[in-house]
PDB file of C-alpha atoms in Angstrom:
ATOM      1  CA  MET A  16      69.629 -20.420  86.316  1.00 63.00           C
ATOM      2  CA  ALA A  17      70.027 -23.009  89.063  1.00 72.00           C
ATOM      3  CA  PHE A  18      70.912 -20.249  91.538  1.00 65.00           C
ATOM      4  CA  GLN A  19      67.807 -18.318  90.583  1.00 61.00           C
ATOM      5  CA  LEU A  20      65.559 -21.366  90.899  1.00 64.00           C
ATOM      6  CA  GLY A  21      67.135 -22.207  94.251  1.00 68.00           C
ATOM      7  CA  MET A  22      66.600 -18.698  95.566  1.00 62.00           C
ATOM      8  CA  VAL A  23      62.971 -18.680  94.443  1.00 61.00           C
ATOM      9  CA  TYR A  24      62.420 -22.065  96.117  1.00 65.00           C
ATOM     10  CA  ILE A  25      64.056 -20.912  99.351  1.00 60.00           C
ATOM     11  CA  GLY A  26      62.014 -17.736  99.281  1.00 58.00           C
ATOM     12  CA  ARG A  27      58.779 -19.668  98.844  1.00 57.00           C
ATOM     13  CA  ALA A  28      59.566 -22.486 101.246  1.00 59.00           C
ATOM     14  CA  TYR A  29      61.043 -20.634 104.200  1.00 56.00           C
ATOM     15  CA  GLU A  30      59.596 -17.159 104.105  1.00 56.00           C
ATOM     16  CA  GLU A  31      56.350 -17.193 106.015  1.00 55.00           C
ATOM     17  CA  ASP A  32      55.993 -13.475 106.383  1.00 54.00           C
ATOM     18  CA  HIS A  33      52.420 -12.835 105.387  1.00 48.00           C
ATOM     19  CA  TYR A  34      52.844  -9.118 105.812  1.00 48.00           C
ATOM     20  CA  LYS A  35      54.852  -8.926 102.594  1.00 54.00           C
ATOM     21  CA  TYR A  36      53.078  -7.094  99.810  1.00 49.00           C
ATOM     22  CA  HIS A  37      54.930  -8.712  96.911  1.00 52.00           C
ATOM     23  CA  ASP A  38      57.389 -11.535  96.237  1.00 59.00           C
ATOM     24  CA  HIS A  39      60.367  -9.209  96.006  1.00 62.00           C
ATOM     25  CA  GLU A  40      60.485  -8.167  99.680  1.00 69.00           C
ATOM     26  CA  THR A  41      62.406 -11.180 100.965  1.00 72.00           C
ATOM     27  CA  TRP A  42      66.157 -11.663 101.410  1.00 71.00           C
ATOM     28  CA  SER A  43      66.156 -14.250  98.620  1.00 71.00           C
ATOM     29  CA  ALA A  44      64.534 -11.744  96.270  1.00 75.00           C
ATOM     30  CA  PHE A  45      67.204  -9.179  97.117  1.00 81.00           C
ATOM     31  CA  ALA A  46      69.815 -11.839  96.304  1.00 82.00           C
ATOM     32  CA  LEU A  47      68.115 -12.269  92.906  1.00 83.00           C
ATOM     33  CA  VAL A  48      68.251  -8.508  92.373  1.00 87.00           C
ATOM     34  CA  GLY A  49      71.958  -8.602  93.173  1.00 90.00           C
ATOM     35  CA  LEU A  50      72.436 -11.488  90.740  1.00 88.00           C
ATOM     36  CA  ARG A  51      70.547  -9.587  88.039  1.00 89.00           C
ATOM     37  CA  LEU A  52      72.760  -6.534  88.608  1.00 94.00           C
ATOM     38  CA  LEU A  53      75.881  -8.709  88.409  1.00 94.00           C
ATOM     39  CA  ILE A  54      74.715 -10.256  85.132  1.00 93.00           C
ATOM     40  CA  PHE A  55      73.858  -6.789  83.819  1.00 95.00           C
ATOM     41  CA  GLY A  56      77.401  -5.662  84.633  1.00 96.00           C
ATOM     42  CA  LEU A  57      78.848  -8.603  82.713  1.00 96.00           C
ATOM     43  CA  PHE A  58      76.509  -7.942  79.781  1.00 95.00           C
ATOM     44  CA  TYR A  59      77.413  -4.240  79.745  1.00 95.00           C
ATOM     45  CA  ALA A  60      81.143  -5.021  79.840  1.00 96.00           C
ATOM     46  CA  GLY A  61      80.716  -7.462  76.942  1.00 95.00           C
ATOM     47  CA  VAL A  62      78.743  -4.965  74.883  1.00 94.00           C
ATOM     48  CA  GLN A  63      81.315  -2.238  75.537  1.00 94.00           C
ATOM     49  CA  ASP A  64      84.182  -4.557  74.590  1.00 93.00           C
ATOM     50  CA  THR A  65      82.435  -5.696  71.407  1.00 90.00           C
ATOM     51  CA  HIS A  66      81.431  -2.145  70.508  1.00 89.00           C
ATOM     52  CA  GLY A  67      84.970  -0.880  70.985  1.00 89.00           C
ATOM     53  CA  SER A  68      86.578  -3.593  68.887  1.00 89.00           C
ATOM     54  CA  GLU A  69      84.149  -3.394  65.936  1.00 84.00           C
ATOM     55  CA  PRO A  70      85.534  -1.310  63.030  1.00 85.00           C
ATOM     56  CA  HIS A  71      82.313  -1.313  60.961  1.00 84.00           C
ATOM     57  CA  HIS A  72      80.178   1.767  61.752  1.00 86.00           C
ATOM     58  CA  GLN A  73      76.774   0.173  61.069  1.00 85.00           C
ATOM     59  CA  LYS A  74      77.603  -2.809  63.254  1.00 85.00           C
ATOM     60  CA  ARG A  75      78.712  -0.482  66.044  1.00 88.00           C
ATOM     61  CA  LEU A  76      75.355   1.311  65.875  1.00 88.00           C
ATOM     62  CA  TRP A  77      73.492  -1.991  65.996  1.00 87.00           C
ATOM     63  CA  ILE A  78      75.579  -3.196  68.960  1.00 89.00           C
ATOM     64  CA  ARG A  79      74.714   0.006  70.818  1.00 92.00           C
ATOM     65  CA  LYS A  80      70.975  -0.482  70.145  1.00 90.00           C
ATOM     66  CA  PHE A  81      71.194  -4.118  71.215  1.00 91.00           C
ATOM     67  CA  GLY A  82      73.023  -3.056  74.381  1.00 94.00           C
ATOM     68  CA  ILE A  83      70.247  -0.624  75.259  1.00 94.00           C
ATOM     69  CA  ALA A  84      67.549  -3.256  74.695  1.00 93.00           C
ATOM     70  CA  GLY A  85      69.459  -5.864  76.702  1.00 94.00           C
ATOM     71  CA  ALA A  86      70.152  -3.412  79.507  1.00 95.00           C
ATOM     72  CA  ALA A  87      66.455  -2.600  79.679  1.00 94.00           C
ATOM     73  CA  TRP A  88      65.666  -6.289  80.136  1.00 94.00           C
ATOM     74  CA  PHE A  89      68.296  -6.874  82.820  1.00 94.00           C
ATOM     75  CA  LEU A  90      67.334  -3.771  84.799  1.00 94.00           C
ATOM     76  CA  VAL A  91      63.555  -4.298  84.975  1.00 93.00           C
ATOM     77  CA  LEU A  92      63.683  -6.326  88.212  1.00 88.00           C
ATOM     78  CA  PRO A  93      66.090  -4.011  90.097  1.00 91.00           C
ATOM     79  CA  VAL A  94      64.128  -0.926  89.022  1.00 91.00           C
ATOM     80  CA  CYS A  95      60.874  -2.648  89.979  1.00 88.00           C
ATOM     81  CA  VAL A  96      62.127  -3.458  93.471  1.00 86.00           C
ATOM     82  CA  GLY A  97      63.632   0.007  93.867  1.00 87.00           C
ATOM     83  CA  VAL A  98      60.426   1.759  92.851  1.00 87.00           C
ATOM     84  CA  ALA A  99      58.362  -0.518  95.087  1.00 85.00           C
ATOM     85  CA  MET A 100      60.447   0.452  98.115  1.00 84.00           C
ATOM     86  CA  MET A 101      59.622   4.134  97.537  1.00 89.00           C
ATOM     87  CA  VAL A 102      55.834   3.812  97.521  1.00 88.00           C
ATOM     88  CA  PRO A 103      53.517   3.186 100.470  1.00 87.00           C
ATOM     89  CA  THR A 104      53.186  -0.474 101.383  1.00 82.00           C
ATOM     90  CA  TYR A 105      49.545  -0.757 100.389  1.00 82.00           C
ATOM     91  CA  TYR A 106      50.419   0.241  96.788  1.00 84.00           C
ATOM     92  CA  ARG A 107      53.442  -2.034  96.403  1.00 82.00           C
ATOM     93  CA  HIS A 108      51.699  -5.010  94.829  1.00 83.00           C
ATOM     94  CA  ARG A 109      50.082  -2.807  92.188  1.00 87.00           C
ATOM     95  CA  VAL A 110      53.337  -0.999  91.469  1.00 86.00           C
ATOM     96  CA  VAL A 111      55.327  -4.235  91.210  1.00 84.00           C
ATOM     97  CA  SER A 112      52.738  -5.775  88.895  1.00 87.00           C
ATOM     98  CA  LEU A 113      52.534  -2.711  86.666  1.00 91.00           C
ATOM     99  CA  VAL A 114      56.285  -2.028  86.480  1.00 89.00           C
ATOM    100  CA  THR A 115      57.022  -5.707  85.815  1.00 90.00           C
ATOM    101  CA  ILE A 116      54.456  -6.038  83.029  1.00 93.00           C
ATOM    102  CA  VAL A 117      55.284  -2.734  81.338  1.00 95.00           C
ATOM    103  CA  GLY A 118      59.038  -3.114  81.815  1.00 94.00           C
ATOM    104  CA  TYR A 119      59.406  -6.662  80.523  1.00 94.00           C
ATOM    105  CA  SER A 120      56.951  -6.052  77.675  1.00 96.00           C
ATOM    106  CA  THR A 121      58.899  -2.991  76.562  1.00 95.00           C
ATOM    107  CA  ALA A 122      62.260  -4.745  76.883  1.00 94.00           C
ATOM    108  CA  ASN A 123      61.021  -7.808  74.988  1.00 94.00           C
ATOM    109  CA  LEU A 124      59.626  -5.624  72.210  1.00 94.00           C
ATOM    110  CA  LEU A 125      62.954  -3.787  71.938  1.00 91.00           C
ATOM    111  CA  LEU A 126      64.851  -7.087  71.754  1.00 91.00           C
ATOM    112  CA  ALA A 127      62.403  -8.559  69.237  1.00 90.00           C
ATOM    113  CA  ARG A 128      62.698  -5.454  67.091  1.00 87.00           C
ATOM    114  CA  GLN A 129      66.486  -5.798  67.106  1.00 85.00           C
ATOM    115  CA  LEU A 130      66.663  -9.522  66.385  1.00 84.00           C
ATOM    116  CA  LEU A 131      63.603 -10.601  64.406  1.00 83.00           C
ATOM    117  CA  GLY A 132      62.546  -9.867  60.880  1.00 70.00           C
ATOM    118  CA  GLU A 133      64.698  -8.506  58.126  1.00 71.00           C
ATOM    119  CA  GLY A 134      65.916  -5.380  59.850  1.00 74.00           C
ATOM    120  CA  GLU A 135      69.427  -4.220  60.642  1.00 76.00           C
ATOM    121  CA  TYR A 136      70.486  -7.498  62.269  1.00 73.00           C
ATOM    122  CA  HIS A 137      69.455  -9.490  59.226  1.00 70.00           C
ATOM    123  CA  GLN A 138      71.251  -7.131  56.864  1.00 73.00           C
ATOM    124  CA  LEU A 139      74.450  -7.031  58.913  1.00 75.00           C
ATOM    125  CA  SER A 140      74.617 -10.755  59.619  1.00 72.00           C
ATOM    126  CA  MET A 141      75.367 -13.636  57.316  1.00 65.00           C
ATOM    127  CA  LEU A 142      71.644 -14.436  57.133  1.00 56.00           C
ATOM    128  CA  SER A 143      71.196 -12.089  54.179  1.00 56.00           C
ATOM    129  CA  LYS A 144      74.109 -13.672  52.293  1.00 63.00           C
ATOM    130  CA  SER A 145      73.035 -17.314  52.471  1.00 58.00           C
ATOM    131  CA  LEU A 146      73.815 -19.591  49.537  1.00 60.00           C
ATOM    132  CA  LEU A 147      70.882 -21.834  50.399  1.00 55.00           C
ATOM    133  CA  PRO A 148      67.670 -21.667  48.343  1.00 59.00           C
ATOM    134  CA  GLY A 149      65.639 -18.728  49.583  1.00 56.00           C
ATOM    135  CA  GLY A 150      68.613 -17.154  51.348  1.00 55.00           C
ATOM    136  CA  GLY A 151      68.697 -13.398  51.095  1.00 54.00           C
ATOM    137  CA  LYS A 152      65.158 -13.164  49.721  1.00 54.00           C
ATOM    138  CA  ASN A 153      62.584 -10.874  51.236  1.00 51.00           C
ATOM    139  CA  TRP A 154      59.611 -12.955  52.258  1.00 46.00           C
TER     140      TRP A 154
END
């Protein structure tokens, strides 16, 4: 987090290139893309390790769905920058804005669907087996 904040600050403070069409065309932004790809790699390795060591079939399916949703979130920025580099410069700001909004909204909805409510995560976790008053009830 501190690295990301530092890179954003450096990008804002020292990049005075007014010909840039979006915030992700600077060297600091490319460093953030690299960081996001590194974190995605760590996330993917963790999901694969967890998936491979889980004997319960339903939990394995949920871990796979969670891995897809998490991967979508981690890859929005790299895909956004990659797509922006393929379009003409005068369309880049629009493309970056659209891909960022649609990508993060979709990824957040996928993650929310996996983690919130009384879906698969609730049923597979200890939340549905609580001994506390109201635990395990459908609200």
